[in-house]
Short mmCIF file of C-alpha atoms in Angstrom, two decimals:
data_model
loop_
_atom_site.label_atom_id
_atom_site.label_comp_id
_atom_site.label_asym_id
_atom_site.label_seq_id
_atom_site.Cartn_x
_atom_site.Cartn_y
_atom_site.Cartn_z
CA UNK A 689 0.00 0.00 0.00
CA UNK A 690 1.24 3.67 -0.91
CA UNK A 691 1.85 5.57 2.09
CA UNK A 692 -1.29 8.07 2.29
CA UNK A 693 -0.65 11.89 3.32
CA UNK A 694 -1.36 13.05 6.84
CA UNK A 695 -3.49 16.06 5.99
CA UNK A 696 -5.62 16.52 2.81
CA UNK A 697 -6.15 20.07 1.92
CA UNK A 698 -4.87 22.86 -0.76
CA UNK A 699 -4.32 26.21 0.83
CA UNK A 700 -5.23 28.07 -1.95
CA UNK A 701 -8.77 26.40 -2.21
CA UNK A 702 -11.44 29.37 -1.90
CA UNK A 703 -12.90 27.19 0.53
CA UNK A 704 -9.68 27.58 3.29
CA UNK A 705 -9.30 30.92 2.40
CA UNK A 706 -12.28 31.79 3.41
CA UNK A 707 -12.05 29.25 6.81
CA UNK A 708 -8.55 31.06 7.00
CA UNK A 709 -10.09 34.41 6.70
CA UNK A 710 -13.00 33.75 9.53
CA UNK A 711 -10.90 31.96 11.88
CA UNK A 712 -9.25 35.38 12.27
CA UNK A 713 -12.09 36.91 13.34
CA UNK A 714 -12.61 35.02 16.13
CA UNK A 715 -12.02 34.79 19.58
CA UNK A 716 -9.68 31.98 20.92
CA UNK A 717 -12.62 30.58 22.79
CA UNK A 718 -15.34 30.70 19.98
CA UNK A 719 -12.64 28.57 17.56
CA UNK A 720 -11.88 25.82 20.52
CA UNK A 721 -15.34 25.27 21.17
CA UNK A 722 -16.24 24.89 17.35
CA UNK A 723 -13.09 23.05 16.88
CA UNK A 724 -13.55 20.61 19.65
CA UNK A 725 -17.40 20.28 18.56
CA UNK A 726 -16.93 19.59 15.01
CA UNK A 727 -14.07 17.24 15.65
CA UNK A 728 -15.89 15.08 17.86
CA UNK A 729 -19.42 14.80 16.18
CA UNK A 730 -17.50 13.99 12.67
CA UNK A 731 -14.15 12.54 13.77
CA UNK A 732 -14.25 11.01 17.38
CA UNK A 733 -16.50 7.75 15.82
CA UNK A 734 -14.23 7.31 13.00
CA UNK A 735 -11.60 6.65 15.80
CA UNK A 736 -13.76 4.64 17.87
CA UNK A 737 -14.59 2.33 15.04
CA UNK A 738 -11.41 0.45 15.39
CA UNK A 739 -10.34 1.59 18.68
CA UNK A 740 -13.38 1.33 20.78
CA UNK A 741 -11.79 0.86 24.21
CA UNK A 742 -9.78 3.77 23.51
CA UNK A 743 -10.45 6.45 26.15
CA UNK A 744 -7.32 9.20 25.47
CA UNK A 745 -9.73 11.28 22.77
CA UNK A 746 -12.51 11.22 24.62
CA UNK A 747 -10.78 12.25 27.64
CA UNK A 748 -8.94 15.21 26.06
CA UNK A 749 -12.25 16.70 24.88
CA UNK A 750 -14.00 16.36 28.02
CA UNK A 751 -10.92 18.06 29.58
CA UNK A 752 -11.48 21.23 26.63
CA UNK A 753 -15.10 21.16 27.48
CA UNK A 754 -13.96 21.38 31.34
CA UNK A 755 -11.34 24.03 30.71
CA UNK A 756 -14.35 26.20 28.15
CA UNK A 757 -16.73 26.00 30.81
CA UNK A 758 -14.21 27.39 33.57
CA UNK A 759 -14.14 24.30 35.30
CA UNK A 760 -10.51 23.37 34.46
CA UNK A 761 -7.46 25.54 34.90
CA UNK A 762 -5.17 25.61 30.74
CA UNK A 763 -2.33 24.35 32.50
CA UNK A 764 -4.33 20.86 33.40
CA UNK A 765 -4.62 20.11 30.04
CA UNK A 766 -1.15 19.49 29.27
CA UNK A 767 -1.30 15.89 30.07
CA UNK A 768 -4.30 15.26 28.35
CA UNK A 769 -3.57 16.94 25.46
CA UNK A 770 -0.18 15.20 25.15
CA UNK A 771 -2.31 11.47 25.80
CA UNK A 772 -4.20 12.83 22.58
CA UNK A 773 -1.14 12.91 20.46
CA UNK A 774 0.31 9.41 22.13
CA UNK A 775 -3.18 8.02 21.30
CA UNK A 776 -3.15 9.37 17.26
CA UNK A 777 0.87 8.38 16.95
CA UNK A 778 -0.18 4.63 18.02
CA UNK A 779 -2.85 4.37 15.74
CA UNK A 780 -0.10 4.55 12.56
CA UNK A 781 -1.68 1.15 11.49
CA UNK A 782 -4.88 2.41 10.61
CA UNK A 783 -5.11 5.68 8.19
CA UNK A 784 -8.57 6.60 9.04
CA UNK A 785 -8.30 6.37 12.33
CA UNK A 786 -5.04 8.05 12.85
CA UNK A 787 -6.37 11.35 10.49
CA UNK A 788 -9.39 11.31 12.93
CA UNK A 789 -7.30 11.37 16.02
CA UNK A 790 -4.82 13.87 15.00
CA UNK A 791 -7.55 16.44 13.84
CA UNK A 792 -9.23 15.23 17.41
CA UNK A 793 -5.97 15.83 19.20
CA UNK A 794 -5.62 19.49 17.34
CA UNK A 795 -8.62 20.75 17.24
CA UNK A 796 -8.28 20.35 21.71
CA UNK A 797 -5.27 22.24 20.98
CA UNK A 798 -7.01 25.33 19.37
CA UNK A 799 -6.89 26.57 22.92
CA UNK A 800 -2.81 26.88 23.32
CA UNK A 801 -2.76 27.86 19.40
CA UNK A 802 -5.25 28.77 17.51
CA UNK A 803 -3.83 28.08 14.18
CA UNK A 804 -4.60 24.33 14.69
CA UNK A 805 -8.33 25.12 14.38
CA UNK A 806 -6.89 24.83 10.30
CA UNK A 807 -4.93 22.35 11.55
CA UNK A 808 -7.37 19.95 12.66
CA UNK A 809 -9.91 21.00 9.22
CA UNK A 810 -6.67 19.56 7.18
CA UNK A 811 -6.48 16.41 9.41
CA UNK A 812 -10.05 16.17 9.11
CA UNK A 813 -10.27 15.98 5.69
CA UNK A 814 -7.83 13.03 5.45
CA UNK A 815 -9.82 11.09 8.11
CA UNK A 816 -13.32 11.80 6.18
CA UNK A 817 -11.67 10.99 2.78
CA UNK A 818 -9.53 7.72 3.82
CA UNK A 819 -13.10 7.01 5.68
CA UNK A 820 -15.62 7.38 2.71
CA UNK A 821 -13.38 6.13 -0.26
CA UNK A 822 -11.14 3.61 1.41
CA UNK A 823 -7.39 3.35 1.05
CA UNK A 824 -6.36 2.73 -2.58
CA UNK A 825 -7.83 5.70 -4.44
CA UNK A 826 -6.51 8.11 -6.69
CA UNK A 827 -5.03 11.53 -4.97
CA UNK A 828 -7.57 13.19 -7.00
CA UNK A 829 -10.75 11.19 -5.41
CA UNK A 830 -8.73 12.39 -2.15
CA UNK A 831 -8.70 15.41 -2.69
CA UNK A 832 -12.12 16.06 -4.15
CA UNK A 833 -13.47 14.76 -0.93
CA UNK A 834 -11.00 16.41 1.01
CA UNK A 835 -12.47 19.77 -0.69
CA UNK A 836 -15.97 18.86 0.23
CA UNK A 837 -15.11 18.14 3.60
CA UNK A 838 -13.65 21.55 3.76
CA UNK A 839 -16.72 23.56 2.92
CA UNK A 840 -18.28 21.77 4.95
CA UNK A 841 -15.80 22.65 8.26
CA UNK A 842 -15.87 26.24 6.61
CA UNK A 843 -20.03 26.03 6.78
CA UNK A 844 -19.90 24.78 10.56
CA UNK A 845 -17.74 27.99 11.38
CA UNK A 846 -19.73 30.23 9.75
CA UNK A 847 -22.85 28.98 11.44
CA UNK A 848 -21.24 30.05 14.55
CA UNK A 849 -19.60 32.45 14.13
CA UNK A 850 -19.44 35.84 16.57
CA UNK A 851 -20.42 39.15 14.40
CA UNK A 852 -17.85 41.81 15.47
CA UNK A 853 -16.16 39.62 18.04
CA UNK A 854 -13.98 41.77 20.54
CA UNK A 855 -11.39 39.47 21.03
CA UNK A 856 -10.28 37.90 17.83
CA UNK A 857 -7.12 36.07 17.41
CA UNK A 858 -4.02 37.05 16.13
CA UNK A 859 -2.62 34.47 13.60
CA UNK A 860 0.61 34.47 11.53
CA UNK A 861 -0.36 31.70 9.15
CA UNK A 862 3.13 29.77 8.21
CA UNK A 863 1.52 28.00 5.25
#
């Protein structure tokens, strides 16, 4: 088997330039809580699939939810967030999976940086491709569903999106 790519995505798609565009005009907590949402309603299960017994994801965005809520302190979710990552590195076996728990890993990590809220879309996009067209397609079936999955994550954000937010993050994309 051809060694897949860990993110699916083109930069210059109108579709992240736009997501690029509205991330910036949001606050650090709007993007966590969307990222953390979106990854587990559409990524979290792809995980589970194959690693049911698994409980580092889950944990991690329980621990986000905590720290959102103000029931968790940002220092407290070092170790969780760094089980996250441990959890997507030993899943190398399974594509899918692995896509789904990196984007699960970085969209909990939109909170330290929020850059990985396009992060975790770009992760995502590999876990929902390698997911709905298997493991020996073409990189243009990839990417196609890569791209759909993108507008997709850029519809989600736009849905919640604060008008006028008064704290909106400061990125320096390096892409």
């Amino acid at each position: 088997m051809r060694k897949l790519r860990k993110m699916l995505g083109d930069i210059t798609d109108p579709s992240v330039v736009s997501l690029m565009r509205l991330i910036e005009t949001q606050s650090k907590a709007t993007l966590s809580g969307w990222a953390v949402d979106y990854a587990e309603k559409h990524y979290l299960g792809i995980y589970q699939k194959v690693y049911a017994d698994e409980r580092r994801l889950q944990e991690a965005v329980s621990g986000m939810r905590e720290y959102l809520d103000g029931s968790r302190k940002q220092k407290d979710l070092k170790p969780l967030l760094q089980a996250a990552v441990q959890a997507a590195q030993e899943a190398e076996d399974n594509p899918p999976a692995q896509a789904a728990a990196r984007a699960v890993a970085t969209a909990c990590r939109t909170v330290q940086s929020p850059a990985s809220a396009l992060g975790f879309a770009f992760y995502g996009a590999a876990a929902s491709a390698y997911e709905k067209a298997g493991l020996v397609e073409s990189q243009e079936v990839y990417d196609a569903l890569a791209s759909n999955e993108l507008v997709q994550i850029l519809g989600s954000l736009r849905e919640i999106a604060v008008s006028g937010e008064k704290n909106p993050v400061t990125i320096k994309w390096n892409c």
